[in-house]
mmCIF file of N, CA and C in Angstrom:
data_model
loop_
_atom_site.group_PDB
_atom_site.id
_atom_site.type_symbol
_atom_site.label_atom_id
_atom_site.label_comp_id
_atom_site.label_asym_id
_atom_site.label_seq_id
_atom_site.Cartn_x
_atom_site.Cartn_y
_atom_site.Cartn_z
ATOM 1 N N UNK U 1 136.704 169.629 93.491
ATOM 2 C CA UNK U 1 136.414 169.022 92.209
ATOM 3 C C UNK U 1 135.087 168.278 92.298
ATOM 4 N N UNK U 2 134.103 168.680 91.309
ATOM 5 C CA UNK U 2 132.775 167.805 91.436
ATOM 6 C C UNK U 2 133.140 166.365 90.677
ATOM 7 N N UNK U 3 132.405 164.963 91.540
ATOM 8 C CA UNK U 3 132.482 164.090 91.324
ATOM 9 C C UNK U 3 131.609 163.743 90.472
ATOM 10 N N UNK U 4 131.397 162.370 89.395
ATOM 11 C CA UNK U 4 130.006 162.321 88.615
ATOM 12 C C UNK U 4 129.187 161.534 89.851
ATOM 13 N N UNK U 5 128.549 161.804 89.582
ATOM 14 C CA UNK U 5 127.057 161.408 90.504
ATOM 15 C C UNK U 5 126.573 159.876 89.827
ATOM 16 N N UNK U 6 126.893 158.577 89.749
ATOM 17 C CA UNK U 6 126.595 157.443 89.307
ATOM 18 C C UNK U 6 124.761 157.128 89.206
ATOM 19 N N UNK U 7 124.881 157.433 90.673
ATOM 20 C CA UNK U 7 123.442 157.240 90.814
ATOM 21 C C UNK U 7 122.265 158.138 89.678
ATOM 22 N N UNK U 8 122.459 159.318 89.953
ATOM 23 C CA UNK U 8 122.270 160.535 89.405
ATOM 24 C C UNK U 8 122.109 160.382 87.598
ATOM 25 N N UNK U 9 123.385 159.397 87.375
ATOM 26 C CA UNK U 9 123.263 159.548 85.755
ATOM 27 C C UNK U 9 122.280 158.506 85.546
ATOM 28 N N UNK U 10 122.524 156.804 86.314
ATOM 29 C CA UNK U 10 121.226 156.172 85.990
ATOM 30 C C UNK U 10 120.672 156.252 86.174
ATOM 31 N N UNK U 11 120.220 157.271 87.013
ATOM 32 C CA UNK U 11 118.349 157.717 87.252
ATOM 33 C C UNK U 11 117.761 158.877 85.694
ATOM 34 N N UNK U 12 118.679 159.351 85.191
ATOM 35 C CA UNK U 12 118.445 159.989 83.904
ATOM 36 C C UNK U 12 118.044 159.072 82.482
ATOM 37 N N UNK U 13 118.866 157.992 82.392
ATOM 38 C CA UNK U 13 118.270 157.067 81.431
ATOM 39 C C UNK U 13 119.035 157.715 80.500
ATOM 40 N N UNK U 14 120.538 158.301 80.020
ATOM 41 C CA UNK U 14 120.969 158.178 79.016
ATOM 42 C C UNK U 14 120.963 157.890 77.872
ATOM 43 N N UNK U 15 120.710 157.801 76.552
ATOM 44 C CA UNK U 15 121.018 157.168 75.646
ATOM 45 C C UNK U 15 122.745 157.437 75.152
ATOM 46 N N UNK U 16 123.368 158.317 75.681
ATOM 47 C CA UNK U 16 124.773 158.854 75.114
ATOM 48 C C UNK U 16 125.819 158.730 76.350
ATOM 49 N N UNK U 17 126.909 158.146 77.017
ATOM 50 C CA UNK U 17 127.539 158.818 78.003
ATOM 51 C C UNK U 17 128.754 158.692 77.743
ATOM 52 N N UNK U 18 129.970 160.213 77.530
ATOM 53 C CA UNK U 18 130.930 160.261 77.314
ATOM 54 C C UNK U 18 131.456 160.302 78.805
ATOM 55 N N UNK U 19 132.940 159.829 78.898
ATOM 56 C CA UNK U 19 133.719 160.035 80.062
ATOM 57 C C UNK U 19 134.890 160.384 79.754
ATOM 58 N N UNK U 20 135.366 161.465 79.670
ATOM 59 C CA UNK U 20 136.818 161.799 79.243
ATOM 60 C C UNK U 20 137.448 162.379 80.161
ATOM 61 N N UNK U 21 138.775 162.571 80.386
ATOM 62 C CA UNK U 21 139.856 163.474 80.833
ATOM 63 C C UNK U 21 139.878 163.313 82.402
ATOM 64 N N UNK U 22 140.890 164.342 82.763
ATOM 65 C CA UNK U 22 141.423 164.223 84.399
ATOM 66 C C UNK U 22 140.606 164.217 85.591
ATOM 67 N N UNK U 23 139.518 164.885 85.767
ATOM 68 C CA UNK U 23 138.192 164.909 86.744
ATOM 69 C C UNK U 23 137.630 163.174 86.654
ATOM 70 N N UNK U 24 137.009 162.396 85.162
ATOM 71 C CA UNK U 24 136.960 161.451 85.400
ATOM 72 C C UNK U 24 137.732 160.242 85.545
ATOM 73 N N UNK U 25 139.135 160.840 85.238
ATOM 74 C CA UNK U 25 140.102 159.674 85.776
ATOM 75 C C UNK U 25 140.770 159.570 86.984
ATOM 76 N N UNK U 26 140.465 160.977 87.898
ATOM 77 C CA UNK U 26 141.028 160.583 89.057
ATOM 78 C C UNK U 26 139.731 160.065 89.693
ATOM 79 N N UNK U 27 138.721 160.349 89.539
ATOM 80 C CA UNK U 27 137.287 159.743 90.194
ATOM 81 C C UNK U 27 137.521 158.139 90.211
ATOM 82 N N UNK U 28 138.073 157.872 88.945
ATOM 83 C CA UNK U 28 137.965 156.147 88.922
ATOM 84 C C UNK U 28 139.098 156.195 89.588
ATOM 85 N N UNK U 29 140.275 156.490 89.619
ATOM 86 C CA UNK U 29 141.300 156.528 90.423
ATOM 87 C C UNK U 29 140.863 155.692 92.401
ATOM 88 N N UNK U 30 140.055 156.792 92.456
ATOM 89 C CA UNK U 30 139.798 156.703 93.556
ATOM 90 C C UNK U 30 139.011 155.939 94.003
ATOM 91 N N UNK U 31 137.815 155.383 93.178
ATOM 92 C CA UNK U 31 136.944 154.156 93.308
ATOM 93 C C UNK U 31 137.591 152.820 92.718
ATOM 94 N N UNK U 32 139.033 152.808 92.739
ATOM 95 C CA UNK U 32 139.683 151.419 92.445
ATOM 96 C C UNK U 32 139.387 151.042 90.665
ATOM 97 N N UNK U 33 139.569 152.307 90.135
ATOM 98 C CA UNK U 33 140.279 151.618 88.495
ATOM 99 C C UNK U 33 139.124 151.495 87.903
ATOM 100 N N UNK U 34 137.574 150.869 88.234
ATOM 101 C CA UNK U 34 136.567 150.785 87.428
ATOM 102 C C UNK U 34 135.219 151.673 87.566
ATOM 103 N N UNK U 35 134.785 151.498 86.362
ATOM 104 C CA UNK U 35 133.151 152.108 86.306
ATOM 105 C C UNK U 35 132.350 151.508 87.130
ATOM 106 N N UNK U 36 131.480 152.463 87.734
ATOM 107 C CA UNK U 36 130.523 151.910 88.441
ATOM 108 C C UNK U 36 129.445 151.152 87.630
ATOM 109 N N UNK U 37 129.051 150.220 88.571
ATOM 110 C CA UNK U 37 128.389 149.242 88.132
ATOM 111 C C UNK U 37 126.563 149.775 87.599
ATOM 112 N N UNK U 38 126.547 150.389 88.043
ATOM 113 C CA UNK U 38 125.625 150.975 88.044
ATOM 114 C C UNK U 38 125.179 151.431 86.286
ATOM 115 N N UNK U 39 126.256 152.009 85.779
ATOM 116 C CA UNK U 39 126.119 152.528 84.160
ATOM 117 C C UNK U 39 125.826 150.925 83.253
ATOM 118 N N UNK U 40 126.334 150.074 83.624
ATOM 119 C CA UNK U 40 125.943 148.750 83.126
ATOM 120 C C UNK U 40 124.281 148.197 83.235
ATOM 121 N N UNK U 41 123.473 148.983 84.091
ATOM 122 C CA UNK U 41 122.252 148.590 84.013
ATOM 123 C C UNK U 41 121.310 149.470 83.235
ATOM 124 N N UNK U 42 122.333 150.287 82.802
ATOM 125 C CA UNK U 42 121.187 151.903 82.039
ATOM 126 C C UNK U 42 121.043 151.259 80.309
ATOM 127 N N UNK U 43 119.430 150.860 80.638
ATOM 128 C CA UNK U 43 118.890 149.978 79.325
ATOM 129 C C UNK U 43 119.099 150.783 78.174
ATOM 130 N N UNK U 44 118.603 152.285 78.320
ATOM 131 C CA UNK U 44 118.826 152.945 77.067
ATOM 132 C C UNK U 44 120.224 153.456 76.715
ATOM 133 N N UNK U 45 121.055 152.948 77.046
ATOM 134 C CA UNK U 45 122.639 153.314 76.621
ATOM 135 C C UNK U 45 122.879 152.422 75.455
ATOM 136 N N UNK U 46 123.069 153.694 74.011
ATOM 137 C CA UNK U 46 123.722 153.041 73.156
ATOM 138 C C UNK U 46 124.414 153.655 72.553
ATOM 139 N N UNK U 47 125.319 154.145 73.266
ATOM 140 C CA UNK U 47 126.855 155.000 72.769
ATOM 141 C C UNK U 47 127.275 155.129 74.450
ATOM 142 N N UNK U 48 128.941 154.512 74.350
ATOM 143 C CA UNK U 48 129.378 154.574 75.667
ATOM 144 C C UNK U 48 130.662 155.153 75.151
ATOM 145 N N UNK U 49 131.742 156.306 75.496
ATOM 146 C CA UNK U 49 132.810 156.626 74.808
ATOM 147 C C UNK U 49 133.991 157.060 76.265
ATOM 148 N N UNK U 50 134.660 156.305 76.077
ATOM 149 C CA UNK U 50 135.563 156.260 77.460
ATOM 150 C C UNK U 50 136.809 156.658 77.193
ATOM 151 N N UNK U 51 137.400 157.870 76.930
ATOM 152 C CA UNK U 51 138.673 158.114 76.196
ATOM 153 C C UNK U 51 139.463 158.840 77.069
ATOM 154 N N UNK U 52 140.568 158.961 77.224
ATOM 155 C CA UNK U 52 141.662 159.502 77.572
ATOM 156 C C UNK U 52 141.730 159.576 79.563
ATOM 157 N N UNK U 53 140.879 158.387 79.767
ATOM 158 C CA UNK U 53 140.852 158.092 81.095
ATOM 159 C C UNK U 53 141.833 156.688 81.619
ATOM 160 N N UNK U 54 142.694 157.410 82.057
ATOM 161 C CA UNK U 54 143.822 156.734 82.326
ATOM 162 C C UNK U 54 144.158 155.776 83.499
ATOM 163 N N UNK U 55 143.347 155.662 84.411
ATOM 164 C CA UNK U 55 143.421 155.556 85.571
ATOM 165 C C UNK U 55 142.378 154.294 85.410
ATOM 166 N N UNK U 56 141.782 153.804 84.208
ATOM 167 C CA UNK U 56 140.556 152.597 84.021
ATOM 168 C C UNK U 56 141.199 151.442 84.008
ATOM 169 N N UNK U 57 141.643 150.899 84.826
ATOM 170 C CA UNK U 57 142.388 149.547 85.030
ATOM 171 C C UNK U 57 141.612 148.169 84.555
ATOM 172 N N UNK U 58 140.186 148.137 84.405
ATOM 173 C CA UNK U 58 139.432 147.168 83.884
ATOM 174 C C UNK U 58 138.302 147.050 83.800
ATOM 175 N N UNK U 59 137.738 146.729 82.765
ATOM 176 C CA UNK U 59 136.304 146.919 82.707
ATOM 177 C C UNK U 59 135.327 145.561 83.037
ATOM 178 N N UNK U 60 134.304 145.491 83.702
ATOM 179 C CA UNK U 60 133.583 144.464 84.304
ATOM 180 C C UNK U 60 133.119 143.943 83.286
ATOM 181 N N UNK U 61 132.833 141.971 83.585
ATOM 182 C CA UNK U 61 132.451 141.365 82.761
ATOM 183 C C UNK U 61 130.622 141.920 82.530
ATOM 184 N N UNK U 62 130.338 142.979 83.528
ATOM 185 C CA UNK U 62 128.724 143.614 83.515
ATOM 186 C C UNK U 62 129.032 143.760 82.619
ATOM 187 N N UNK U 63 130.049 143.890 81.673
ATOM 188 C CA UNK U 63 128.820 145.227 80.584
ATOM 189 C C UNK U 63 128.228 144.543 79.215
ATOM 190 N N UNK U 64 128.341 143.383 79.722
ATOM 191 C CA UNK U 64 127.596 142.376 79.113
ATOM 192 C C UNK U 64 125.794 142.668 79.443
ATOM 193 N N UNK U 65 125.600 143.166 80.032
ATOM 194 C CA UNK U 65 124.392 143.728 79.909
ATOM 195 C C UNK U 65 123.775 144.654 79.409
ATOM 196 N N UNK U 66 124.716 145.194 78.791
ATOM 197 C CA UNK U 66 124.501 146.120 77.601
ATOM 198 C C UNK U 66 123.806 145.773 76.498
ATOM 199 N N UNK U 67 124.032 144.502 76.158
ATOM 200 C CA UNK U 67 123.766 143.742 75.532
ATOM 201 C C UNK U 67 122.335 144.261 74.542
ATOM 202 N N UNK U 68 122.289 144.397 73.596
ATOM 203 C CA UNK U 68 121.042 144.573 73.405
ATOM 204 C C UNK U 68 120.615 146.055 72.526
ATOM 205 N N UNK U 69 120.885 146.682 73.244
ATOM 206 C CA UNK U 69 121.056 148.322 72.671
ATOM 207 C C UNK U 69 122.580 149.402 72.227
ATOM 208 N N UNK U 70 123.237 148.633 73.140
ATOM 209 C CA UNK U 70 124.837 149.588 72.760
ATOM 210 C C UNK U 70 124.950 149.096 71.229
ATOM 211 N N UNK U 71 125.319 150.196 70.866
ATOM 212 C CA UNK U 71 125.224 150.272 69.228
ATOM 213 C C UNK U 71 127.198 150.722 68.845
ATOM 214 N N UNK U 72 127.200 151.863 69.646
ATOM 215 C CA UNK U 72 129.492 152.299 69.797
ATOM 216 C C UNK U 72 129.500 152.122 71.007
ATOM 217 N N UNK U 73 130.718 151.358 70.986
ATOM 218 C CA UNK U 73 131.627 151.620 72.438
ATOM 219 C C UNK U 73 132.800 151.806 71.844
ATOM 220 N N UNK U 74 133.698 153.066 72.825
ATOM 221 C CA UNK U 74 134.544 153.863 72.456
ATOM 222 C C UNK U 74 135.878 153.477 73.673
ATOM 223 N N UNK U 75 136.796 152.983 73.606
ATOM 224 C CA UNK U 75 137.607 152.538 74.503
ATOM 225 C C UNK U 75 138.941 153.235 73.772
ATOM 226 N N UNK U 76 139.587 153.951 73.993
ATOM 227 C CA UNK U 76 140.689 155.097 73.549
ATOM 228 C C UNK U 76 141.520 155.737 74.832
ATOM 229 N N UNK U 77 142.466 155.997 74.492
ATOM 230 C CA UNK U 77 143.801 156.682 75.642
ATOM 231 C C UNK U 77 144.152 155.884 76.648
ATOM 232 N N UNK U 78 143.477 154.682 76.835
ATOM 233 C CA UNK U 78 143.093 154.459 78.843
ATOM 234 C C UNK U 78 144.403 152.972 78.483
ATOM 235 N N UNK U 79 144.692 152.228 79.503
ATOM 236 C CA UNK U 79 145.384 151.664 80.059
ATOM 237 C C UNK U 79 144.799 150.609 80.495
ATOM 238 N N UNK U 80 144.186 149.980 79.621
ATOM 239 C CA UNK U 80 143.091 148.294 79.956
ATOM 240 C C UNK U 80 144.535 146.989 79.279
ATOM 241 N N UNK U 81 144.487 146.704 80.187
ATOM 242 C CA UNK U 81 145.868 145.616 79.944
ATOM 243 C C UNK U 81 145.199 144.300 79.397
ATOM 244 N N UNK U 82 143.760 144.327 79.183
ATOM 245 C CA UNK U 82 142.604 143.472 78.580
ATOM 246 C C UNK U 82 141.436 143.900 78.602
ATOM 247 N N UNK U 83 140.243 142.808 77.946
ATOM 248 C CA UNK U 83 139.170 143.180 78.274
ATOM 249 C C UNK U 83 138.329 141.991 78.197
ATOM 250 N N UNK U 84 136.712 141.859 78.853
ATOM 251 C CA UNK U 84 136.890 140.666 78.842
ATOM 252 C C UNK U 84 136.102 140.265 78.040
ATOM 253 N N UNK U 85 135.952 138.886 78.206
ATOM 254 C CA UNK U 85 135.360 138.173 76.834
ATOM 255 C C UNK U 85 133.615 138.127 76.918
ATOM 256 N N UNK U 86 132.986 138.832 77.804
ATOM 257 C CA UNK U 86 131.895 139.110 77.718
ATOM 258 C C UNK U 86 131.942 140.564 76.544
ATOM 259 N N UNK U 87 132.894 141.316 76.543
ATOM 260 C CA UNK U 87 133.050 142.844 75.316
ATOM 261 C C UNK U 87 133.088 142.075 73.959
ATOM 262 N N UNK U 88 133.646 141.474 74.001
ATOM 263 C CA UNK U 88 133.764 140.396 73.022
ATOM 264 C C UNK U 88 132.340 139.546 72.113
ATOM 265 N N UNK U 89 131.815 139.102 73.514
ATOM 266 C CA UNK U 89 130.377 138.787 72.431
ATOM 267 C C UNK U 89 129.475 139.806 72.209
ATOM 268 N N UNK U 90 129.915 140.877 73.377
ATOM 269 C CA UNK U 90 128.601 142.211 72.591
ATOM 270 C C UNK U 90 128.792 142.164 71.695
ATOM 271 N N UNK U 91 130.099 142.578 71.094
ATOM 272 C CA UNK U 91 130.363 142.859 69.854
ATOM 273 C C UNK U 91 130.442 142.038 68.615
ATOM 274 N N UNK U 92 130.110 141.041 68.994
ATOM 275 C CA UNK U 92 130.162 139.658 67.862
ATOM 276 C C UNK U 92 128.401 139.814 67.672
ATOM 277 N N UNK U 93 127.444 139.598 68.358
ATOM 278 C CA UNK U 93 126.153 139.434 68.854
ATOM 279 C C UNK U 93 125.613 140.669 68.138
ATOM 280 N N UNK U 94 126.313 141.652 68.364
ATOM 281 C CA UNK U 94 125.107 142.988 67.758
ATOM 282 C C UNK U 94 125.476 143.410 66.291
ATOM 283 N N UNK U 95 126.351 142.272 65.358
ATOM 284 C CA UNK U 95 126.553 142.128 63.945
ATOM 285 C C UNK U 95 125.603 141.443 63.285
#
């Protein structure tokens, strides 16, 4: 099974990154439940859509560094028992 390449995607500079289904949920599976930290520093990300990844146990107070350009974030299917209150002011802040 090919893994996503973290490094690989923030060296591309995204503006779009979907993560869906069983390939990327056993990946997080296996790196302990979260996104790499790494997608939190990709300046031009402004659509993040994280759906039906089950295995996402929590998302870092990073993605507060999003800050700025994320325009959707898409949090659907997954199993976040919270989130934290840095998601919270993105989303208050970019109204």
């Amino acid at each position: 099974m090919a893994t996503m390449n973290w490094r690989e995607l923030a060296r591309q500079k995204p503006c779009e990154i979907v993560l869906t289904g069983e390939k990327i949920s056993q990946q997080l599976e296996d790196e302990g439940g979260q996104l790499n930290e790494l997608i939190f520093g990709i300046r031009s990300l402004n659509f993040l859509d994280i759906t039906q990844v089950t295995t996402l146990k929590s998302i870092s107070p990073s993605i507060g560094k999003l800050h700025g350009n994320l325009t959707n974030l898409v949090l659907q299917g997954n199993k976040l028992p919270s989130i934290p209150g840095k998601l919270l002011i993105l989303m208050f802040c970019s109204r």
